[in-house]
């Protein structure tokens, strides 16, 4: 079922969903199952699975370093299919511009269609670790709006190099990212909202936001989006603080602000276990306020661990 159909079926009830990260090559998928299992009691209608960008590694060959591109966390589509088979839950693979040509993207989408995956999250993706700014892959898309157009065209039977007349064309529900505090590269929030509007006009069906810690910023973002004519469901993304280093890391990487009350609480912790509890309690209060406001879904960034998400969900669902 599509994400938008799940939302419609819920008839105003706030749903629970979360995002997982594929394991590093050589690790077992059982690790993912062990983290998913405790969250199934909260009946998530869908689970997102991230896609990693390629990165350079240096291989020592007789004293000479050989530079090679690799993906440390492959398997997104396979994991999505496995989760759907094991749990009977819809999955949402992340499809990136960065690291993929348009042809490779088409192949990924065809695989998803064959596997019965009805939802995709269309993202530009981040710059590679060694790059300061995002550089489009040769033969790939530069913007998420272009990727959305390709997926939407495929839904109409329009492939890259031919049009296929069929009653079995793809029918993907397309999710895109939104930024309550604007994307780090956007010159202003209004400019960023215009980019979001372009993605919706290109065919996006719903929006999931980047993490935020001040609900007022989310409410203002939703109101501003509606004024621009963006009327698709907007799902808040929640990330509980887990370690003290997040005070520096999250603002630096995602260009977001943390409320002073949260900063003070984290700085007052003597251990990361205490920080994790503060993060849980903050996310619970955030979630309660968002749920009371009638958000369609509360979407949690698990980052591969589920104990804190489980603690939050027990208070909400």
mmCIF file of C-alpha atoms in Angstrom:
data_model
loop_
_atom_site.group_PDB
_atom_site.id
_atom_site.type_symbol
_atom_site.label_atom_id
_atom_site.label_comp_id
_atom_site.label_asym_id
_atom_site.label_seq_id
_atom_site.Cartn_x
_atom_site.Cartn_y
_atom_site.Cartn_z
ATOM 1 C CA UNK A 1 0.000 0.000 0.000
ATOM 2 C CA UNK A 2 1.171 3.551 -0.672
ATOM 3 C CA UNK A 3 2.210 5.847 2.168
ATOM 4 C CA UNK A 4 -0.558 8.257 1.183
ATOM 5 C CA UNK A 5 -3.088 5.404 1.290
ATOM 6 C CA UNK A 6 -1.949 4.458 4.781
ATOM 7 C CA UNK A 7 -2.446 8.063 5.861
ATOM 8 C CA UNK A 8 -5.899 8.220 4.297
ATOM 9 C CA UNK A 9 -6.897 4.897 5.847
ATOM 10 C CA UNK A 10 -5.818 6.123 9.302
ATOM 11 C CA UNK A 11 -8.539 8.812 9.088
ATOM 12 C CA UNK A 12 -6.720 11.379 11.203
ATOM 13 C CA UNK A 13 -4.969 8.963 13.560
ATOM 14 C CA UNK A 14 -1.222 9.608 13.821
ATOM 15 C CA UNK A 15 0.827 6.658 12.532
ATOM 16 C CA UNK A 16 4.247 5.412 13.645
ATOM 17 C CA UNK A 17 7.138 4.825 11.237
ATOM 18 C CA UNK A 18 10.907 4.721 11.351
ATOM 19 C CA UNK A 19 14.028 4.665 9.221
ATOM 20 C CA UNK A 20 16.811 2.080 9.263
ATOM 21 C CA UNK A 21 20.315 1.930 7.806
ATOM 22 C CA UNK A 22 21.606 -1.124 5.883
ATOM 23 C CA UNK A 23 24.396 -3.007 7.654
ATOM 24 C CA UNK A 24 28.003 -2.616 6.546
ATOM 25 C CA UNK A 25 29.147 -5.221 4.020
ATOM 26 C CA UNK A 26 29.915 -8.530 5.699
ATOM 27 C CA UNK A 27 27.435 -8.031 8.549
ATOM 28 C CA UNK A 28 24.241 -10.028 8.962
ATOM 29 C CA UNK A 29 20.755 -8.754 8.190
ATOM 30 C CA UNK A 30 19.775 -10.386 11.485
ATOM 31 C CA UNK A 31 21.161 -7.285 13.200
ATOM 32 C CA UNK A 32 18.471 -5.268 11.435
ATOM 33 C CA UNK A 33 15.785 -7.754 12.395
ATOM 34 C CA UNK A 34 16.890 -7.587 16.030
ATOM 35 C CA UNK A 35 16.320 -3.831 15.983
ATOM 36 C CA UNK A 36 13.070 -3.999 14.013
ATOM 37 C CA UNK A 37 11.469 -6.743 16.126
ATOM 38 C CA UNK A 38 10.855 -4.611 19.266
ATOM 39 C CA UNK A 39 9.199 -1.888 17.172
ATOM 40 C CA UNK A 40 6.667 -4.102 15.417
ATOM 41 C CA UNK A 41 4.253 -3.999 18.366
ATOM 42 C CA UNK A 42 3.579 -0.359 17.457
ATOM 43 C CA UNK A 43 2.326 -1.449 14.028
ATOM 44 C CA UNK A 44 4.393 0.710 11.643
ATOM 45 C CA UNK A 45 2.632 0.778 8.263
ATOM 46 C CA UNK A 46 5.938 1.428 6.500
ATOM 47 C CA UNK A 47 9.685 1.430 7.159
ATOM 48 C CA UNK A 48 12.250 3.564 5.317
ATOM 49 C CA UNK A 49 15.591 2.078 4.267
ATOM 50 C CA UNK A 50 18.432 4.483 3.483
ATOM 51 C CA UNK A 51 20.819 4.262 0.535
ATOM 52 C CA UNK A 52 24.487 5.064 1.022
ATOM 53 C CA UNK A 53 26.605 7.093 -1.337
ATOM 54 C CA UNK A 54 29.707 5.619 -2.888
ATOM 55 C CA UNK A 55 33.003 6.546 -1.261
ATOM 56 C CA UNK A 56 36.673 6.178 -1.993
ATOM 57 C CA UNK A 57 38.822 3.583 -0.267
ATOM 58 C CA UNK A 58 42.567 3.101 -0.615
ATOM 59 C CA UNK A 59 43.831 -0.441 -1.172
ATOM 60 C CA UNK A 60 47.498 -1.250 -0.511
ATOM 61 C CA UNK A 61 48.905 -3.101 -3.504
ATOM 62 C CA UNK A 62 52.575 -3.915 -2.889
ATOM 63 C CA UNK A 63 53.225 -0.584 -1.207
ATOM 64 C CA UNK A 64 51.185 1.462 -3.690
ATOM 65 C CA UNK A 65 47.795 2.851 -2.723
ATOM 66 C CA UNK A 66 45.094 2.072 -5.263
ATOM 67 C CA UNK A 67 42.084 4.440 -5.062
ATOM 68 C CA UNK A 68 38.744 2.666 -5.598
ATOM 69 C CA UNK A 69 35.081 3.629 -5.350
ATOM 70 C CA UNK A 70 32.897 1.370 -3.224
ATOM 71 C CA UNK A 71 29.634 1.302 -1.293
ATOM 72 C CA UNK A 72 30.027 0.287 2.331
ATOM 73 C CA UNK A 73 26.288 -0.243 2.887
ATOM 74 C CA UNK A 74 24.766 -1.752 -0.273
ATOM 75 C CA UNK A 75 21.584 -3.824 -0.389
ATOM 76 C CA UNK A 76 18.812 -1.257 0.108
ATOM 77 C CA UNK A 77 16.359 -2.841 -2.339
ATOM 78 C CA UNK A 78 17.138 -6.362 -1.120
ATOM 79 C CA UNK A 79 16.582 -5.304 2.484
ATOM 80 C CA UNK A 80 13.277 -3.674 1.538
ATOM 81 C CA UNK A 81 12.091 -6.869 -0.152
ATOM 82 C CA UNK A 82 13.245 -8.969 2.810
ATOM 83 C CA UNK A 83 11.428 -6.768 5.342
ATOM 84 C CA UNK A 84 8.223 -6.834 3.309
ATOM 85 C CA UNK A 85 8.423 -10.632 3.115
ATOM 86 C CA UNK A 86 9.285 -11.167 6.795
ATOM 87 C CA UNK A 87 7.019 -8.608 8.445
ATOM 88 C CA UNK A 88 4.318 -7.882 5.866
ATOM 89 C CA UNK A 89 5.090 -4.172 6.165
ATOM 90 C CA UNK A 90 5.517 -1.724 3.291
ATOM 91 C CA UNK A 91 9.010 -0.368 2.775
ATOM 92 C CA UNK A 92 10.364 2.857 1.306
ATOM 93 C CA UNK A 93 13.804 2.594 -0.323
ATOM 94 C CA UNK A 94 15.724 5.836 -0.640
ATOM 95 C CA UNK A 95 16.662 6.626 -4.239
ATOM 96 C CA UNK A 96 19.519 9.088 -4.678
ATOM 97 C CA UNK A 97 20.749 11.398 -7.397
ATOM 98 C CA UNK A 98 24.331 11.234 -6.143
ATOM 99 C CA UNK A 99 26.197 8.112 -7.197
ATOM 100 C CA UNK A 100 23.669 6.930 -9.768
ATOM 101 C CA UNK A 101 23.206 7.529 -13.482
ATOM 102 C CA UNK A 102 19.682 7.920 -14.833
ATOM 103 C CA UNK A 103 19.935 4.423 -16.308
ATOM 104 C CA UNK A 104 20.992 2.935 -12.977
ATOM 105 C CA UNK A 105 18.091 4.727 -11.324
ATOM 106 C CA UNK A 106 15.707 3.232 -13.865
ATOM 107 C CA UNK A 107 17.040 -0.256 -13.131
ATOM 108 C CA UNK A 108 16.546 0.279 -9.388
ATOM 109 C CA UNK A 109 12.966 1.407 -9.980
ATOM 110 C CA UNK A 110 12.210 -1.567 -12.231
ATOM 111 C CA UNK A 111 13.547 -3.905 -9.542
ATOM 112 C CA UNK A 112 11.326 -2.188 -6.972
ATOM 113 C CA UNK A 113 8.306 -2.589 -9.221
ATOM 114 C CA UNK A 114 8.971 -6.309 -9.711
ATOM 115 C CA UNK A 115 9.325 -6.787 -5.947
ATOM 116 C CA UNK A 116 6.033 -5.081 -5.178
ATOM 117 C CA UNK A 117 7.618 -2.025 -3.573
ATOM 118 C CA UNK A 118 5.155 0.827 -4.086
ATOM 119 C CA UNK A 119 6.925 3.700 -2.336
ATOM 120 C CA UNK A 120 10.233 5.473 -2.911
ATOM 121 C CA UNK A 121 11.928 8.435 -1.255
ATOM 122 C CA UNK A 122 13.558 10.665 -3.899
ATOM 123 C CA UNK A 123 16.606 12.494 -2.555
ATOM 124 C CA UNK A 124 19.483 14.410 -4.054
ATOM 125 C CA UNK A 125 21.845 12.948 -1.477
ATOM 126 C CA UNK A 126 24.887 14.424 0.204
ATOM 127 C CA UNK A 127 28.275 15.260 -1.201
ATOM 128 C CA UNK A 128 30.872 12.520 -0.971
ATOM 129 C CA UNK A 129 33.043 12.668 2.155
ATOM 130 C CA UNK A 130 36.014 14.089 0.283
ATOM 131 C CA UNK A 131 33.920 16.773 -1.461
ATOM 132 C CA UNK A 132 32.911 20.090 0.063
ATOM 133 C CA UNK A 133 29.904 20.498 -2.216
ATOM 134 C CA UNK A 134 27.597 18.111 -4.025
ATOM 135 C CA UNK A 135 28.759 17.263 -7.541
ATOM 136 C CA UNK A 136 26.258 15.487 -9.806
ATOM 137 C CA UNK A 137 27.241 12.058 -11.054
ATOM 138 C CA UNK A 138 28.018 12.037 -14.767
ATOM 139 C CA UNK A 139 24.834 10.935 -16.500
ATOM 140 C CA UNK A 140 22.821 11.425 -13.308
ATOM 141 C CA UNK A 141 20.534 14.054 -11.848
ATOM 142 C CA UNK A 142 21.682 17.273 -10.220
ATOM 143 C CA UNK A 143 18.470 17.942 -8.263
ATOM 144 C CA UNK A 144 15.843 15.877 -6.471
ATOM 145 C CA UNK A 145 13.148 17.549 -8.583
ATOM 146 C CA UNK A 146 14.729 15.980 -11.689
ATOM 147 C CA UNK A 147 14.701 12.589 -10.010
ATOM 148 C CA UNK A 148 11.035 13.031 -9.090
ATOM 149 C CA UNK A 149 10.284 13.802 -12.749
ATOM 150 C CA UNK A 150 11.969 10.575 -13.844
ATOM 151 C CA UNK A 151 9.988 8.505 -11.341
ATOM 152 C CA UNK A 152 6.746 10.257 -12.286
ATOM 153 C CA UNK A 153 7.458 9.669 -15.976
ATOM 154 C CA UNK A 154 8.044 5.972 -15.287
ATOM 155 C CA UNK A 155 4.625 5.870 -13.628
ATOM 156 C CA UNK A 156 3.231 7.012 -16.992
ATOM 157 C CA UNK A 157 5.095 4.273 -18.852
ATOM 158 C CA UNK A 158 7.795 6.654 -20.075
ATOM 159 C CA UNK A 159 11.200 5.029 -19.732
ATOM 160 C CA UNK A 160 14.424 6.855 -20.520
ATOM 161 C CA UNK A 161 14.750 5.591 -24.056
ATOM 162 C CA UNK A 162 11.260 4.394 -24.969
ATOM 163 C CA UNK A 163 7.599 4.527 -24.050
ATOM 164 C CA UNK A 164 5.980 1.262 -23.039
ATOM 165 C CA UNK A 165 2.275 0.743 -23.594
ATOM 166 C CA UNK A 166 1.209 -1.529 -20.746
ATOM 167 C CA UNK A 167 -1.458 -1.959 -18.111
ATOM 168 C CA UNK A 168 1.317 -2.948 -15.686
ATOM 169 C CA UNK A 169 3.160 0.367 -15.506
ATOM 170 C CA UNK A 170 4.794 1.451 -12.265
ATOM 171 C CA UNK A 171 2.714 3.407 -9.777
ATOM 172 C CA UNK A 172 5.180 4.649 -7.197
ATOM 173 C CA UNK A 173 4.175 6.903 -4.328
ATOM 174 C CA UNK A 174 6.972 9.473 -4.211
ATOM 175 C CA UNK A 175 8.301 10.974 -1.005
ATOM 176 C CA UNK A 176 10.697 13.915 -0.808
ATOM 177 C CA UNK A 177 12.602 15.748 1.915
ATOM 178 C CA UNK A 178 11.619 19.021 3.563
ATOM 179 C CA UNK A 179 13.721 21.247 5.823
ATOM 180 C CA UNK A 180 11.996 23.199 8.633
ATOM 181 C CA UNK A 181 15.233 25.136 9.180
ATOM 182 C CA UNK A 182 16.094 25.143 5.439
ATOM 183 C CA UNK A 183 18.592 23.014 3.575
ATOM 184 C CA UNK A 184 22.163 23.855 4.496
ATOM 185 C CA UNK A 185 22.872 25.037 0.921
ATOM 186 C CA UNK A 186 19.740 27.169 0.534
ATOM 187 C CA UNK A 187 20.240 30.953 0.813
ATOM 188 C CA UNK A 188 16.890 31.391 2.593
ATOM 189 C CA UNK A 189 13.925 29.441 3.899
ATOM 190 C CA UNK A 190 11.667 30.908 1.193
ATOM 191 C CA UNK A 191 14.084 29.795 -1.525
ATOM 192 C CA UNK A 192 14.167 26.336 0.025
ATOM 193 C CA UNK A 193 10.362 26.211 0.092
ATOM 194 C CA UNK A 194 10.342 27.087 -3.603
ATOM 195 C CA UNK A 195 12.576 24.064 -4.241
ATOM 196 C CA UNK A 196 10.124 21.922 -2.258
ATOM 197 C CA UNK A 197 7.270 23.349 -4.306
ATOM 198 C CA UNK A 198 9.120 22.321 -7.480
ATOM 199 C CA UNK A 199 9.418 18.756 -6.206
ATOM 200 C CA UNK A 200 5.713 18.584 -5.412
ATOM 201 C CA UNK A 201 4.777 20.061 -8.788
ATOM 202 C CA UNK A 202 7.048 17.476 -10.419
ATOM 203 C CA UNK A 203 5.004 14.680 -8.860
ATOM 204 C CA UNK A 204 5.947 14.214 -5.189
ATOM 205 C CA UNK A 205 3.121 12.795 -3.067
ATOM 206 C CA UNK A 206 4.339 13.514 0.452
ATOM 207 C CA UNK A 207 7.138 15.165 2.418
ATOM 208 C CA UNK A 208 9.262 13.897 5.315
ATOM 209 C CA UNK A 209 11.204 16.545 7.187
ATOM 210 C CA UNK A 210 14.765 16.592 8.359
ATOM 211 C CA UNK A 211 15.148 16.257 12.117
ATOM 212 C CA UNK A 212 14.309 19.269 14.263
ATOM 213 C CA UNK A 213 14.114 19.830 18.012
ATOM 214 C CA UNK A 214 11.830 22.852 18.219
ATOM 215 C CA UNK A 215 8.255 22.030 17.208
ATOM 216 C CA UNK A 216 7.454 25.680 16.558
ATOM 217 C CA UNK A 217 9.845 25.631 13.626
ATOM 218 C CA UNK A 218 7.973 22.649 12.186
ATOM 219 C CA UNK A 219 4.579 24.324 12.636
ATOM 220 C CA UNK A 220 5.844 27.512 10.963
ATOM 221 C CA UNK A 221 7.345 25.460 8.124
ATOM 222 C CA UNK A 222 4.056 23.641 7.493
ATOM 223 C CA UNK A 223 2.108 26.910 7.527
ATOM 224 C CA UNK A 224 4.545 28.561 5.105
ATOM 225 C CA UNK A 225 4.393 25.521 2.811
ATOM 226 C CA UNK A 226 0.590 25.627 2.737
ATOM 227 C CA UNK A 227 0.645 29.329 1.850
ATOM 228 C CA UNK A 228 2.795 28.423 -1.169
ATOM 229 C CA UNK A 229 0.240 25.842 -2.270
ATOM 230 C CA UNK A 230 2.078 22.752 -0.997
ATOM 231 C CA UNK A 231 -0.843 20.606 0.107
ATOM 232 C CA UNK A 232 0.634 17.102 0.272
ATOM 233 C CA UNK A 233 1.058 15.417 3.688
ATOM 234 C CA UNK A 234 4.079 16.691 5.632
ATOM 235 C CA UNK A 235 5.535 14.131 8.034
ATOM 236 C CA UNK A 236 7.817 15.305 10.868
ATOM 237 C CA UNK A 237 11.142 13.479 11.235
ATOM 238 C CA UNK A 238 12.283 12.988 14.836
ATOM 239 C CA UNK A 239 15.806 12.116 15.998
ATOM 240 C CA UNK A 240 16.377 11.602 19.722
ATOM 241 C CA UNK A 241 19.711 12.896 20.982
ATOM 242 C CA UNK A 242 21.815 9.928 22.064
ATOM 243 C CA UNK A 243 25.328 11.133 22.960
ATOM 244 C CA UNK A 244 26.790 14.403 24.234
ATOM 245 C CA UNK A 245 28.758 14.849 21.010
ATOM 246 C CA UNK A 246 25.447 15.432 19.187
ATOM 247 C CA UNK A 247 25.458 18.976 20.588
ATOM 248 C CA UNK A 248 28.306 19.778 18.199
ATOM 249 C CA UNK A 249 27.747 17.203 15.478
ATOM 250 C CA UNK A 250 24.086 17.785 14.607
ATOM 251 C CA UNK A 251 24.299 21.589 14.174
ATOM 252 C CA UNK A 252 27.520 21.186 12.186
ATOM 253 C CA UNK A 253 26.298 18.455 9.818
ATOM 254 C CA UNK A 254 22.629 19.418 9.443
ATOM 255 C CA UNK A 255 22.791 23.166 10.162
ATOM 256 C CA UNK A 256 20.009 23.012 12.733
ATOM 257 C CA UNK A 257 19.522 24.818 16.032
ATOM 258 C CA UNK A 258 19.040 23.078 19.367
ATOM 259 C CA UNK A 259 16.810 24.631 22.052
ATOM 260 C CA UNK A 260 18.745 25.991 25.020
ATOM 261 C CA UNK A 261 16.722 23.878 27.462
ATOM 262 C CA UNK A 262 17.834 20.735 25.638
ATOM 263 C CA UNK A 263 21.453 21.912 25.500
ATOM 264 C CA UNK A 264 21.437 22.648 29.243
ATOM 265 C CA UNK A 265 19.940 19.246 30.034
ATOM 266 C CA UNK A 266 22.509 17.399 27.921
ATOM 267 C CA UNK A 267 25.423 19.412 29.293
ATOM 268 C CA UNK A 268 24.269 18.533 32.783
ATOM 269 C CA UNK A 269 24.605 14.805 32.086
ATOM 270 C CA UNK A 270 27.617 12.914 33.428
ATOM 271 C CA UNK A 271 27.306 9.887 31.112
ATOM 272 C CA UNK A 272 26.023 9.164 27.624
ATOM 273 C CA UNK A 273 23.442 6.856 29.208
ATOM 274 C CA UNK A 274 22.051 9.954 30.938
ATOM 275 C CA UNK A 275 22.168 11.853 27.630
ATOM 276 C CA UNK A 276 20.235 9.057 25.948
ATOM 277 C CA UNK A 277 17.509 9.321 28.590
ATOM 278 C CA UNK A 278 17.321 13.097 28.127
ATOM 279 C CA UNK A 279 16.978 12.512 24.377
ATOM 280 C CA UNK A 280 14.151 10.042 24.939
ATOM 281 C CA UNK A 281 12.262 12.384 27.253
ATOM 282 C CA UNK A 282 12.673 15.347 24.899
ATOM 283 C CA UNK A 283 11.469 13.294 21.917
ATOM 284 C CA UNK A 284 8.462 12.064 23.920
ATOM 285 C CA UNK A 285 7.371 15.621 24.677
ATOM 286 C CA UNK A 286 8.019 16.663 21.075
ATOM 287 C CA UNK A 287 5.996 13.727 19.816
ATOM 288 C CA UNK A 288 3.077 14.311 22.170
ATOM 289 C CA UNK A 289 2.749 17.921 21.003
ATOM 290 C CA UNK A 290 3.020 16.933 17.345
ATOM 291 C CA UNK A 291 0.491 14.143 17.775
ATOM 292 C CA UNK A 292 -1.925 16.530 19.498
ATOM 293 C CA UNK A 293 -1.525 18.852 16.498
ATOM 294 C CA UNK A 294 -2.691 16.030 14.221
ATOM 295 C CA UNK A 295 0.438 15.214 12.221
ATOM 296 C CA UNK A 296 -0.221 12.260 9.882
ATOM 297 C CA UNK A 297 2.825 10.242 10.918
ATOM 298 C CA UNK A 298 5.602 10.453 13.487
ATOM 299 C CA UNK A 299 8.723 9.265 11.676
ATOM 300 C CA UNK A 300 11.798 8.368 13.741
ATOM 301 C CA UNK A 301 15.428 8.233 12.640
ATOM 302 C CA UNK A 302 16.699 5.126 14.417
ATOM 303 C CA UNK A 303 20.316 5.219 13.165
ATOM 304 C CA UNK A 304 20.485 1.432 13.560
ATOM 305 C CA UNK A 305 19.391 1.271 17.216
ATOM 306 C CA UNK A 306 15.844 0.773 18.439
ATOM 307 C CA UNK A 307 15.893 0.851 22.252
ATOM 308 C CA UNK A 308 15.340 4.610 22.482
ATOM 309 C CA UNK A 309 12.710 4.575 19.718
ATOM 310 C CA UNK A 310 10.927 1.749 21.555
ATOM 311 C CA UNK A 311 10.901 3.772 24.775
ATOM 312 C CA UNK A 312 9.417 6.769 22.936
ATOM 313 C CA UNK A 313 6.818 4.715 21.063
ATOM 314 C CA UNK A 314 5.584 3.075 24.278
ATOM 315 C CA UNK A 315 4.506 6.509 25.475
ATOM 316 C CA UNK A 316 2.775 7.434 22.220
ATOM 317 C CA UNK A 317 1.297 4.396 20.480
#
